[in-house]
């Protein structure tokens, strides 16, 4: 058990509140000394481990504000002040080492005590501002490895591509392509640092990966062995990418959204040649200027020539029309701040996205191009793409788990089908909360052919909880979920660090569920595959090259948004 696992709930809450509230008793006014070498080392750790949640400029989003000093004017005119300088090195060390119940993970099993002390001092200094990244910078980074004229003209292998899984090997900076039919690793390819997501071309031939360092690759699945055919850098910190999917525009363009610089860029969908960069800097929905509005989720609308782009800090959801890039049209839908991840409802008309630090889910009606609803939820919703099913009492629902609460929320979604008219009064309400054993959920999943609903809890500090997944019965949602201990089921020996069971993903047929057992970089990790009906282990994919597997993307389910 980690130290974090032994700390009481009250202890976590106390630690968590320290970051958000004004702390009066601390009064350090200058940051503790650091050598230049320490600053450089800390800058790298901050980028790799902290910037995603707290922001490059440390203004906070999913994580708290980490500026040395901050002050906000409250609605009644009074000022609230805080900052890392007030917290001081000792408290910051505790928070970094042991985590908080609000979703900050413990780093005592990832960083050494010396590194934790260095980071505690580092965040008391003013944040360095990284350089911008222009269209010319993108062009300079572009590497067309195999031009279109040199690519094969038919599929040269016998793999059932629709059931291939693209698996992120996070800390190895690699992507594994696994044959979903045989459960055999087909090919492991170099990628950007800690690939975040993989998406597929509208044709199903190409895989796009995006590294946190902004390096995006296009992998061709048609040659005898898959190969990277082009790469381009979108910026220095990145999370999302998608192709154009509308009829006549299939795979013509690829859009990528960066955390730094805060912008989205459009490149050629087959060669990745850079075309256009658009900044997302601007006003939040509250009317304040934000210097770092990062691009969170992006999805392609299959029914219109547009992408739905969620801008985290401003709370603006952009509908970017790609029919005329020279005269680019974009509709900004004001929703709720701190947008993060999301997915389509069952009808594929509404896109629902978590405004995670606002404890809300925003829904866009892509048919009318307007905001459909903002739904209050439990703390820190984190849906991944969410999961859709027909609730026995409330009809069609879309669901999200929560990083900061021990429930899964089921939100009623509209349906044009006559038989669902009776559920209209429930639309855009949380109609039920399924009880989880603790907070720390990241992903939920079901499949149209399944009667099971899967939820993980990898960010829970308790080993037993984080190493397990929870399977609810869609026929009786009031029943306790069945608990599958993925750590034990993997057959691997226990390791010092928690191996987080993360991201259930169905195969194409909807009869298997794949779970990553995400261990430490030096530990043996695995992907455990369960039979969806019997909940028995079907196979375990493990070998020294399966290092830190996290996200898994089944080609068919990702292409057609089946979830
Ligand atoms: Fe993710 C999706 C951002 C940490 C695994 N993650 C997303 C999306 C965003 C995002 C914006 C939506 C992309 C889209 O649909 O276009 N993630 C962030 C962060 O900012 C954060 C909190 C911190 C960071 O530094 O990156 C973060 N994410 C993680 C992890 O630590 C996870 C668990 C493991 C990993 O590989 O890094 C992780 N995120 C994922 C996965 C998805 C994802 C697997 C896609 C889910 C899907 O089903 O589509």
Coordinates of C-alpha atoms and ligand atoms in Angstrom, one line a residue:
X1 CA 0.0 0.0 0.0
X2 CA 1.3 3.5 -0.8
X3 CA 1.5 6.1 1.9
X4 CA -1.4 7.9 0.1
X5 CA -3.5 4.8 0.6
X6 CA -3.0 4.9 4.3
X7 CA -4.0 8.6 4.8
X8 CA -7.5 9.3 6.1
X9 CA -10.1 10.9 4.0
X10 CA -10.1 13.9 6.3
X11 CA -6.4 14.2 5.7
X12 CA -6.8 14.3 2.0
X13 CA -9.6 16.9 2.1
X14 CA -7.5 19.1 4.4
X15 CA -4.5 18.8 2.0
X16 CA -6.7 19.5 -1.0
X17 CA -8.3 22.6 0.4
X18 CA -4.9 24.1 1.0
X19 CA -4.3 24.6 -2.7
X20 CA -7.6 26.4 -3.3
X21 CA -8.1 28.6 -0.3
X22 CA -6.4 31.6 0.9
X23 CA -3.9 30.6 3.6
X24 CA -3.3 33.4 6.1
X25 CA -0.6 32.0 8.3
X26 CA 2.1 31.5 5.7
X27 CA 4.0 34.6 4.8
X28 CA 7.0 33.8 2.7
X29 CA 7.5 36.6 0.2
X30 CA 10.4 35.3 -1.8
X31 CA 10.8 31.9 -3.5
X32 CA 13.4 29.5 -2.1
X33 CA 16.8 29.3 -3.8
X34 CA 17.3 27.0 -6.8
X35 CA 20.3 26.4 -9.0
X36 CA 19.9 26.9 -12.8
X37 CA 20.4 23.1 -13.2
X38 CA 17.5 22.5 -10.7
X39 CA 15.3 24.9 -12.5
X40 CA 15.9 23.2 -15.8
X41 CA 15.2 19.7 -14.3
X42 CA 12.1 21.0 -12.6
X43 CA 10.8 22.7 -15.8
X44 CA 10.9 19.3 -17.5
X45 CA 9.2 17.5 -14.7
X46 CA 6.5 20.2 -14.6
X47 CA 5.9 19.8 -18.3
X48 CA 5.7 16.0 -18.1
X49 CA 3.7 15.7 -14.9
X50 CA 2.0 18.9 -13.9
X51 CA 1.2 21.3 -16.9
X52 CA -1.7 19.2 -18.2
X53 CA -3.8 19.9 -15.1
X54 CA -2.4 23.2 -13.8
X55 CA -1.5 24.9 -17.1
X56 CA 1.8 26.2 -18.4
X57 CA 1.2 29.6 -16.9
X58 CA -0.1 27.8 -13.8
X59 CA -3.4 29.6 -13.8
X60 CA -5.2 26.3 -13.0
X61 CA -8.0 24.3 -14.7
X62 CA -8.4 20.6 -13.7
X63 CA -5.8 21.3 -11.1
X64 CA -5.6 24.3 -8.8
X65 CA -3.9 27.7 -9.5
X66 CA -0.1 27.3 -8.8
X67 CA 1.1 30.9 -9.3
X68 CA 3.3 32.2 -6.5
X69 CA 0.7 34.8 -5.7
X70 CA -2.9 35.1 -6.9
X71 CA -5.8 37.3 -6.0
X72 CA -9.4 37.2 -7.2
X73 CA -12.2 39.7 -6.6
X74 CA -15.3 37.9 -5.4
X75 CA -18.9 38.8 -6.4
X76 CA -19.3 40.8 -3.2
X77 CA -16.3 42.9 -4.1
X78 CA -14.0 41.4 -1.4
X79 CA -10.6 40.0 -2.4
X80 CA -9.4 36.4 -2.0
X81 CA -5.6 35.9 -2.1
X82 CA -3.5 32.8 -2.2
X83 CA -0.5 31.3 -3.9
X84 CA 2.3 28.8 -3.6
X85 CA 4.5 31.3 -1.7
X86 CA 2.0 31.3 1.1
X87 CA 1.9 27.5 1.3
X88 CA 5.6 27.2 1.6
X89 CA 7.9 24.3 0.8
X90 CA 6.9 21.8 3.5
X91 CA 3.1 21.9 2.7
X92 CA 3.7 21.8 -1.0
X93 CA 6.0 18.8 -0.5
X94 CA 3.2 17.0 1.3
X95 CA 0.6 17.7 -1.3
X96 CA 2.9 16.6 -4.1
X97 CA 4.0 13.4 -2.3
X98 CA 0.6 12.3 -1.0
X99 CA -1.9 13.7 -3.5
X100 CA -5.3 15.0 -2.6
X101 CA -8.8 13.5 -2.7
X102 CA -9.8 16.1 -5.3
X103 CA -7.9 14.2 -8.0
X104 CA -4.3 15.1 -7.6
X105 CA -2.4 11.8 -7.6
X106 CA 0.4 11.0 -5.1
X107 CA 3.9 11.3 -6.6
X108 CA 5.8 9.6 -3.8
X109 CA 6.1 6.5 -5.9
X110 CA 7.0 8.4 -9.1
X111 CA 9.4 11.1 -7.9
X112 CA 12.3 10.9 -5.4
X113 CA 12.1 12.9 -2.1
X114 CA 14.8 15.2 -3.6
X115 CA 12.7 15.7 -6.7
X116 CA 9.5 16.4 -4.6
X117 CA 11.5 19.0 -2.6
X118 CA 12.8 20.5 -5.9
X119 CA 9.2 20.8 -7.4
X120 CA 7.9 22.3 -4.1
X121 CA 10.5 25.0 -4.4
X122 CA 10.1 25.4 -8.2
X123 CA 6.3 26.2 -8.1
X124 CA 7.1 29.1 -5.8
X125 CA 9.0 30.8 -8.6
X126 CA 7.3 32.7 -11.5
X127 CA 6.5 30.3 -14.3
X128 CA 8.7 30.6 -17.4
X129 CA 6.8 31.4 -20.6
X130 CA 7.5 28.9 -23.5
X131 CA 8.0 30.2 -27.0
X132 CA 5.1 30.5 -29.5
X133 CA 4.8 28.1 -32.5
X134 CA 4.0 29.5 -35.8
X135 CA 2.8 28.1 -39.1
X136 CA 6.4 28.4 -40.3
X137 CA 7.6 26.4 -37.3
X138 CA 5.1 23.7 -38.2
X139 CA 6.3 23.7 -41.8
X140 CA 9.9 23.4 -40.6
X141 CA 8.9 20.4 -38.5
X142 CA 7.0 18.6 -41.2
X143 CA 8.5 15.3 -42.4
X144 CA 6.8 13.5 -45.3
X145 CA 8.4 10.1 -45.1
X146 CA 6.3 8.3 -47.8
X147 CA 4.6 10.6 -50.4
X148 CA 1.2 9.7 -51.7
X149 CA 2.6 8.5 -55.0
X150 CA 4.8 5.9 -53.2
X151 CA 2.1 4.4 -51.0
X152 CA 0.6 1.0 -51.7
X153 CA -2.7 1.0 -53.5
X154 CA -4.3 -1.9 -51.7
X155 CA -4.2 -3.6 -48.3
X156 CA -1.1 -5.8 -48.4
X157 CA -1.7 -7.7 -45.1
X158 CA -4.4 -10.1 -44.0
X159 CA -5.1 -8.3 -40.7
X160 CA -8.8 -7.6 -39.9
X161 CA -8.1 -3.8 -39.6
X162 CA -11.5 -3.0 -38.2
X163 CA -10.7 -4.9 -35.0
X164 CA -7.1 -3.5 -34.6
X165 CA -6.4 -1.7 -31.3
X166 CA -4.0 1.3 -31.2
X167 CA -2.5 1.2 -27.7
X168 CA -0.6 4.1 -26.1
X169 CA 2.6 2.9 -24.4
X170 CA 2.8 6.1 -22.5
X171 CA 6.3 6.3 -20.9
X172 CA 8.0 4.4 -23.8
X173 CA 6.9 7.1 -26.3
X174 CA 5.5 4.4 -28.5
X175 CA 2.3 3.0 -30.0
X176 CA 1.4 -0.6 -30.1
X177 CA -0.9 -1.9 -32.8
X178 CA -2.6 -5.1 -31.6
X179 CA -4.6 -7.5 -33.7
X180 CA -7.9 -7.7 -31.9
X181 CA -8.8 -11.1 -33.4
X182 CA -5.6 -12.9 -32.3
X183 CA -4.6 -10.7 -29.3
X184 CA -1.1 -10.6 -30.8
X185 CA 1.1 -7.5 -31.0
X186 CA 1.3 -6.6 -34.7
X187 CA 3.7 -3.8 -34.6
X188 CA 5.2 -1.3 -32.1
X189 CA 6.1 2.1 -33.6
X190 CA 7.9 5.2 -32.3
X191 CA 5.6 8.1 -31.6
X192 CA 5.6 11.5 -29.8
X193 CA 6.2 11.7 -26.1
X194 CA 3.4 10.0 -24.1
X195 CA 0.9 9.7 -26.9
X196 CA -2.4 10.9 -25.7
X197 CA -5.0 9.7 -28.1
X198 CA -5.2 7.8 -31.4
X199 CA -7.9 8.6 -34.0
X200 CA -8.5 6.9 -37.3
X201 CA -9.0 8.2 -40.8
X202 CA -12.6 8.2 -42.3
X203 CA -11.4 5.4 -44.6
X204 CA -10.1 3.3 -41.8
X205 CA -6.7 3.0 -43.4
X206 CA -4.7 5.4 -41.3
X207 CA -4.0 5.9 -37.6
X208 CA -3.3 9.4 -36.3
X209 CA -1.5 9.7 -32.9
X210 CA -0.7 12.8 -31.0
X211 CA 2.1 13.0 -28.5
X212 CA 2.0 15.4 -25.5
X213 CA 5.0 17.1 -27.0
X214 CA 3.0 18.1 -30.1
X215 CA 4.4 15.5 -32.4
X216 CA 1.7 14.0 -34.5
X217 CA 2.1 10.9 -36.7
X218 CA 0.1 9.3 -39.5
X219 CA 0.5 5.5 -39.7
X220 CA -0.5 3.6 -42.8
X221 CA -2.1 0.2 -42.0
X222 CA -2.2 -1.1 -45.6
X223 CA 1.5 -2.1 -46.2
X224 CA 2.5 -5.6 -45.1
X225 CA 3.6 -4.0 -41.8
X226 CA 2.2 -0.7 -40.6
X227 CA 4.5 2.3 -41.1
X228 CA 4.7 5.9 -40.2
X229 CA 4.3 7.9 -43.4
X230 CA 4.5 11.5 -42.1
X231 CA 5.0 13.5 -39.0
X232 CA 4.5 17.1 -38.0
X233 CA 4.7 19.1 -34.8
X234 CA 1.7 21.2 -33.8
X235 CA 3.2 22.9 -30.8
X236 CA 5.0 22.0 -27.6
X237 CA 2.0 20.5 -25.6
X238 CA -0.9 18.8 -27.2
X239 CA -3.8 16.4 -26.5
X240 CA -6.3 16.1 -29.4
X241 CA -6.6 15.5 -33.1
X242 CA -9.3 14.5 -35.6
X243 CA -9.9 14.2 -39.3
X244 CA -12.6 15.7 -41.6
X245 CA -15.3 13.1 -41.9
X246 CA -18.1 14.8 -43.9
X247 CA -19.1 13.3 -47.3
X248 CA -16.8 14.7 -50.0
X249 CA -14.2 15.9 -47.3
X250 CA -13.2 12.4 -46.0
X251 CA -9.6 12.6 -44.7
X252 CA -9.0 15.9 -46.6
X253 CA -7.9 17.7 -43.4
X254 CA -6.7 16.9 -40.0
X255 CA -7.1 19.3 -37.1
X256 CA -4.9 19.3 -34.0
X257 CA -5.5 21.3 -30.8
X258 CA -2.6 22.4 -28.6
X259 CA -2.3 23.2 -24.9
X260 CA 0.8 25.3 -25.8
X261 CA 0.6 27.5 -27.6
X262 CA -3.2 27.8 -27.1
X263 CA -4.3 27.3 -30.7
X264 CA -5.7 24.8 -33.2
X265 CA -4.0 24.0 -36.5
X266 CA -5.2 22.4 -39.7
X267 CA -3.0 20.2 -41.9
X268 CA -3.5 18.0 -44.9
X269 CA -5.2 14.8 -43.8
X270 CA -3.0 12.4 -45.8
X271 CA 0.4 14.2 -45.9
X272 CA 0.2 16.4 -42.7
X273 CA 1.4 19.4 -44.7
X274 CA 0.6 22.4 -42.5
X275 CA -2.1 24.8 -43.8
X276 CA -3.4 27.1 -41.1
X277 CA -3.0 28.1 -37.4
X278 CA -5.8 29.7 -35.4
X279 CA -5.3 31.2 -31.9
X280 CA -7.8 30.4 -29.1
X281 CA -6.7 33.3 -26.9
X282 CA -9.6 35.5 -25.8
X283 CA -12.4 36.0 -23.3
X284 CA -13.8 33.4 -21.0
X285 CA -17.6 33.0 -20.7
X286 CA -17.3 35.3 -17.6
X287 CA -15.9 38.0 -19.8
X288 CA -12.3 37.9 -18.6
X289 CA -9.2 37.8 -20.9
X290 CA -7.3 34.5 -20.6
X291 CA -3.8 34.2 -22.0
X292 CA -3.8 30.3 -22.1
X293 CA -7.1 28.9 -23.3
X294 CA -6.0 25.4 -24.2
X295 CA -7.7 23.2 -26.8
X296 CA -9.2 20.1 -25.1
X297 CA -11.4 17.6 -26.9
X298 CA -12.0 17.7 -30.7
X299 CA -14.5 15.6 -32.6
X300 CA -15.5 15.5 -36.2
X301 CA -19.2 15.9 -37.0
X302 CA -20.0 13.2 -39.5
X303 CA -23.2 15.0 -40.5
X304 CA -21.8 18.4 -41.2
X305 CA -18.5 19.7 -42.6
X306 CA -17.3 20.9 -39.1
X307 CA -15.3 20.0 -36.1
X308 CA -16.5 20.5 -32.5
X309 CA -13.5 22.1 -30.7
X310 CA -13.8 22.6 -26.9
X311 CA -11.6 25.4 -25.5
X312 CA -10.8 24.6 -21.9
X313 CA -10.3 27.8 -20.0
X314 CA -12.7 30.1 -21.9
X315 CA -15.6 27.6 -21.9
X316 CA -16.2 28.3 -25.6
X317 CA -17.2 25.4 -27.8
X318 CA -16.2 26.2 -31.4
X319 CA -18.0 24.7 -34.4
X320 CA -15.2 25.1 -37.0
X321 CA -16.5 24.9 -40.6
X322 CA -13.8 23.5 -42.9
X323 CA -15.4 24.1 -46.3
X324 CA -13.4 27.3 -46.9
X325 CA -10.2 27.5 -45.0
X326 CA -9.3 30.9 -46.5
X327 CA -12.5 32.4 -45.2
X328 CA -12.8 30.3 -42.1
X329 CA -16.1 30.3 -40.3
X330 CA -16.3 29.4 -36.7
X331 CA -19.3 29.6 -34.3
X332 CA -18.4 30.2 -30.7
X333 CA -20.9 28.6 -28.3
X334 CA -20.6 30.0 -24.7
X335 CA -20.9 27.1 -22.3
X336 CA -19.0 26.5 -19.0
X337 CA -15.3 26.9 -18.1
X338 CA -12.7 24.1 -17.9
X339 CA -13.9 22.0 -20.8
X340 CA -12.1 18.7 -21.0
X341 CA -13.2 15.4 -22.6
X342 CA -16.5 14.3 -24.1
X343 CA -18.5 12.3 -26.6
X344 CA -21.7 12.0 -28.7
X345 CA -25.1 11.0 -27.4
X346 CA -26.7 7.8 -29.0
X347 CA -28.3 9.8 -31.8
X348 CA -24.9 11.5 -32.7
X349 CA -26.8 14.9 -32.8
X350 CA -25.6 16.2 -29.4
X351 CA -22.0 16.5 -28.2
X352 CA -21.6 16.4 -24.4
X353 CA -18.4 17.7 -22.9
X354 CA -17.3 17.8 -19.2
X355 CA -16.6 21.2 -17.8
X356 CA -14.7 19.4 -15.2
X357 CA -13.6 22.0 -12.6
X358 CA -17.0 23.6 -12.9
X359 CA -18.7 20.3 -12.0
X360 CA -20.9 20.5 -15.1
X361 CA -21.5 18.8 -18.4
X362 CA -22.2 21.1 -21.4
X363 CA -24.2 19.8 -24.4
X364 CA -24.2 21.2 -27.9
X365 CA -26.9 20.6 -30.4
X366 CA -24.9 20.2 -33.6
X367 CA -28.1 20.3 -35.7
X368 CA -29.0 23.8 -34.7
X369 CA -25.5 24.9 -33.8
X370 CA -26.6 26.0 -30.4
X371 CA -26.0 25.2 -26.7
X372 CA -28.5 22.5 -25.7
X373 CA -28.0 22.5 -22.0
X374 CA -25.6 22.8 -19.1
X375 CA -26.1 20.0 -16.6
X376 CA -24.9 20.2 -13.0
X377 CA -23.2 17.0 -11.9
X378 CA -21.2 15.6 -9.0
X379 CA -17.6 16.7 -8.6
X380 CA -15.1 16.7 -11.6
X381 CA -16.9 14.8 -14.3
X382 CA -14.5 12.8 -16.5
X383 CA -16.3 10.8 -19.2
X384 CA -13.6 9.9 -21.7
X385 CA -16.1 9.7 -24.5
X386 CA -18.9 8.7 -22.1
X387 CA -21.3 5.7 -22.6
X388 CA -24.8 5.5 -24.0
X389 CA -27.5 3.1 -23.3
X390 CA -31.3 2.9 -22.8
X391 CA -32.2 3.1 -19.1
X392 CA -35.1 0.9 -18.1
X393 CA -36.9 3.8 -16.4
X394 CA -35.5 7.0 -18.1
X395 CA -34.8 6.0 -21.7
X396 CA -31.7 7.1 -23.6
X397 CA -28.9 8.3 -21.2
X398 CA -25.3 9.3 -21.7
X399 CA -23.0 8.8 -18.7
X400 CA -19.9 10.1 -17.1
X401 CA -17.8 9.0 -14.2
X402 CA -16.2 11.4 -11.8
X403 CA -12.6 12.0 -10.7
X404 CA -13.7 13.8 -7.6
X405 CA -16.8 11.8 -6.5
X406 CA -17.7 8.2 -5.9
X407 CA -20.5 8.1 -8.4
X408 CA -21.3 7.6 -12.1
X409 CA -23.9 10.2 -13.4
X410 CA -26.5 9.1 -15.9
X411 CA -27.8 12.1 -18.0
X412 CA -31.1 11.8 -19.9
X413 CA -30.6 12.7 -23.6
X414 CA -33.3 13.7 -26.1
X415 CA -34.5 11.3 -28.8
X416 CA -36.5 11.8 -31.9
X417 CA -37.9 8.3 -31.8
X418 CA -41.7 8.2 -31.0
X419 CA -41.3 5.5 -28.4
X420 CA -39.0 7.8 -26.4
X421 CA -41.3 10.8 -26.3
X422 CA -42.4 9.9 -22.7
X423 CA -38.8 10.5 -21.4
X424 CA -38.7 14.1 -22.7
X425 CA -39.4 15.6 -19.2
X426 CA -36.2 14.0 -17.9
X427 CA -33.9 15.4 -20.7
X428 CA -30.7 17.1 -19.6
X429 CA -31.1 16.0 -16.0
X430 CA -29.0 13.6 -14.0
X431 CA -31.6 10.8 -13.6
X432 CA -29.5 8.4 -11.6
X433 CA -26.1 8.2 -9.9
X434 CA -24.5 4.8 -9.7
X435 CA -22.5 4.2 -6.6
X436 CA -18.7 3.5 -7.0
X437 CA -16.4 2.3 -4.2
X438 CA -14.5 5.6 -4.2
X439 CA -13.6 8.6 -6.3
X440 CA -10.9 8.6 -9.0
X441 CA -12.9 7.3 -12.0
X442 CA -11.5 8.2 -15.5
X443 CA -13.4 6.1 -18.0
X444 CA -16.8 4.4 -18.5
X445 CA -17.8 2.2 -21.4
X446 CA -20.6 0.1 -22.7
X447 CA -21.6 -1.3 -26.2
X448 CA -24.9 -1.5 -28.0
X449 CA -24.7 -5.3 -27.9
X450 CA -23.8 -5.5 -24.2
X451 CA -25.8 -5.5 -21.0
X452 CA -22.8 -4.5 -19.0
X453 CA -21.5 -1.0 -18.0
X454 CA -17.8 -0.8 -17.1
X455 CA -16.2 1.9 -14.9
X456 CA -12.6 2.2 -13.7
X457 CA -11.1 4.1 -10.7
X458 CA -7.4 4.4 -11.5
X459 CA -6.9 7.7 -9.7
X460 CA -8.2 6.4 -6.4
X461 CA -5.3 6.3 -3.8
X462 CA -6.3 2.8 -2.5
X463 CA -4.5 0.0 -4.3
X464 CA -7.4 -2.4 -4.2
X465 CA -9.7 0.2 -5.8
X466 CA -7.3 1.5 -8.4
X467 CA -6.3 -1.9 -9.6
X468 CA -9.9 -3.0 -10.1
X469 CA -12.8 -2.3 -12.5
X470 CA -16.5 -2.2 -11.7
X471 CA -19.2 -3.8 -13.9
X472 CA -22.8 -2.7 -13.5
X473 CA -25.7 -4.8 -14.8
X474 CA -27.8 -2.7 -17.2
X475 CA -30.8 -4.9 -16.5
X476 CA -30.7 -3.9 -12.8
X477 CA -28.8 -0.8 -12.1
X478 CA -29.7 -0.9 -8.4
X479 CA -27.5 -3.9 -7.9
X480 CA -23.9 -3.4 -6.6
X481 CA -21.4 -3.6 -9.4
X482 CA -19.3 -6.7 -9.8
X483 CA -15.6 -6.1 -8.9
X484 CA -12.9 -7.4 -11.1
X485 CA -9.4 -7.1 -9.6
X486 CA -7.4 -6.6 -12.8
X487 CA -4.1 -6.6 -10.9
X488 CA -4.7 -10.1 -9.6
X489 CA -6.3 -11.3 -12.8
X490 CA -3.2 -10.3 -14.7
X491 CA -1.2 -13.0 -12.9
X492 CA 1.7 -10.5 -12.5
X493 CA 3.5 -10.3 -9.2
X494 CA 2.6 -7.3 -7.1
X495 CA 4.8 -4.3 -7.6
X496 CA 5.7 -1.4 -5.3
X497 CA 3.8 1.2 -7.4
X498 CA 0.1 0.9 -7.8
X499 CA -0.8 -0.6 -11.2
X500 CA -3.8 1.4 -12.3
X501 CA -6.5 -0.5 -14.1
X502 CA -7.5 2.0 -16.8
X503 CA -9.9 2.6 -19.7
X504 CA -12.2 -0.3 -20.6
X505 CA -12.5 -0.6 -24.4
X506 CA -14.7 -3.0 -26.4
X507 CA -13.6 -5.0 -29.4
X508 CA -15.5 -4.5 -32.6
X509 CA -18.0 -7.4 -31.9
X510 CA -18.8 -5.9 -28.5
X511 CA -18.1 -9.2 -26.7
X512 CA -14.7 -8.5 -25.1
X513 CA -13.5 -5.7 -22.9
X514 CA -9.8 -4.7 -22.8
X515 CA -8.4 -3.1 -19.7
X516 CA -4.8 -1.6 -19.3
X517 CA -3.0 -2.5 -16.2
X518 CA -0.8 0.7 -16.1
X519 CA 2.3 -0.1 -13.9
X520 CA 5.4 1.9 -13.3
X521 CA 7.9 2.5 -16.1
X522 CA 10.2 -0.2 -14.8
X523 CA 7.5 -2.6 -13.8
X524 CA 5.7 -5.2 -15.9
X525 CA 2.4 -3.9 -17.2
X526 CA -0.3 -5.8 -19.1
X527 CA -3.6 -5.6 -21.0
X528 CA -6.2 -7.9 -19.5
X529 CA -9.0 -9.0 -21.8
X530 CA -12.3 -10.1 -20.3
X531 CA -15.2 -11.9 -21.9
X532 CA -18.1 -9.4 -21.6
X533 CA -20.7 -12.1 -20.8
X534 CA -18.9 -14.3 -18.3
X535 CA -16.6 -11.6 -16.9
X536 CA -13.8 -14.3 -17.1
X537 CA -10.3 -13.5 -18.3
X538 CA -9.9 -14.4 -21.9
X539 CA -6.2 -13.5 -22.2
X540 CA -3.5 -11.3 -20.8
X541 CA -1.2 -9.4 -23.2
X542 CA 2.1 -8.9 -21.4
X543 CA 5.8 -8.7 -22.4
X544 CA 8.7 -6.5 -21.6
X545 CA 7.8 -4.2 -24.5
X546 CA 4.3 -3.5 -23.1
X547 CA 5.5 -0.5 -21.1
X548 CA 2.9 1.7 -19.3
X549 CA -0.1 0.9 -21.6
X550 CA -3.0 3.4 -21.1
X551 CA -5.5 4.4 -23.8
X552 CA -6.6 1.7 -26.2
X553 CA -8.6 2.6 -29.3
X554 CA -10.5 0.0 -31.3
X555 CA -10.5 1.1 -34.9
X556 CA -14.2 0.4 -35.6
X557 CA -15.6 1.7 -32.4
X558 CA -13.4 4.9 -32.6
X559 CA -14.2 5.5 -36.3
X560 CA -17.9 5.2 -35.8
X561 CA -18.1 6.6 -32.2
X562 CA -19.6 3.4 -30.8
X563 CA -19.8 3.9 -27.0
Ligands
LIG1 FE1 -6.3 12.5 -21.0 C1 -8.6 12.0 -23.5 C2 -6.4 15.8 -21.4 C3 -4.2 12.9 -18.3 C4 -5.7 9.1 -20.9 N1 -7.4 13.7 -22.2 C5 -8.3 13.3 -23.2 C6 -8.8 14.5 -23.8 C7 -8.2 15.6 -23.2 C8 -7.3 15.0 -22.2 C9 -8.4 17.0 -23.6 C10 -9.9 14.5 -24.9 C11 -9.2 14.3 -26.3 C12 -10.2 14.3 -27.4 O1 -11.2 13.5 -27.3 O2 -10.0 15.0 -28.4 N2 -5.5 14.1 -20.0 C13 -5.7 15.3 -20.4 C14 -5.0 16.2 -19.4 O3 -4.9 17.5 -19.5 C15 -4.5 15.4 -18.3 C16 -5.5 15.6 -17.1 C17 -3.2 15.7 -17.8 C18 -2.0 15.6 -18.7 O4 -0.9 16.0 -18.4 O5 -2.2 15.2 -19.9 C19 -4.7 14.0 -18.9 N3 -5.1 11.2 -19.8 C20 -4.4 11.6 -18.8 C21 -3.7 10.5 -18.2 O6 -2.9 10.5 -17.3 C22 -4.2 9.2 -18.9 C23 -5.1 8.5 -17.9 C24 -3.1 8.3 -19.3 C25 -2.3 8.8 -20.5 O7 -2.0 8.0 -21.4 O8 -1.8 9.9 -20.4 C26 -5.0 9.9 -20.0 N4 -7.0 10.9 -22.0 C27 -6.6 9.6 -21.9 C28 -7.3 8.8 -22.8 C29 -8.2 9.6 -23.5 C30 -8.0 10.9 -23.0 C31 -7.2 7.2 -22.9 C32 -9.1 9.2 -24.7 C33 -10.3 8.6 -24.2 C34 -11.3 8.1 -25.3 O9 -11.9 7.1 -25.0 O10 -11.3 8.7 -26.3

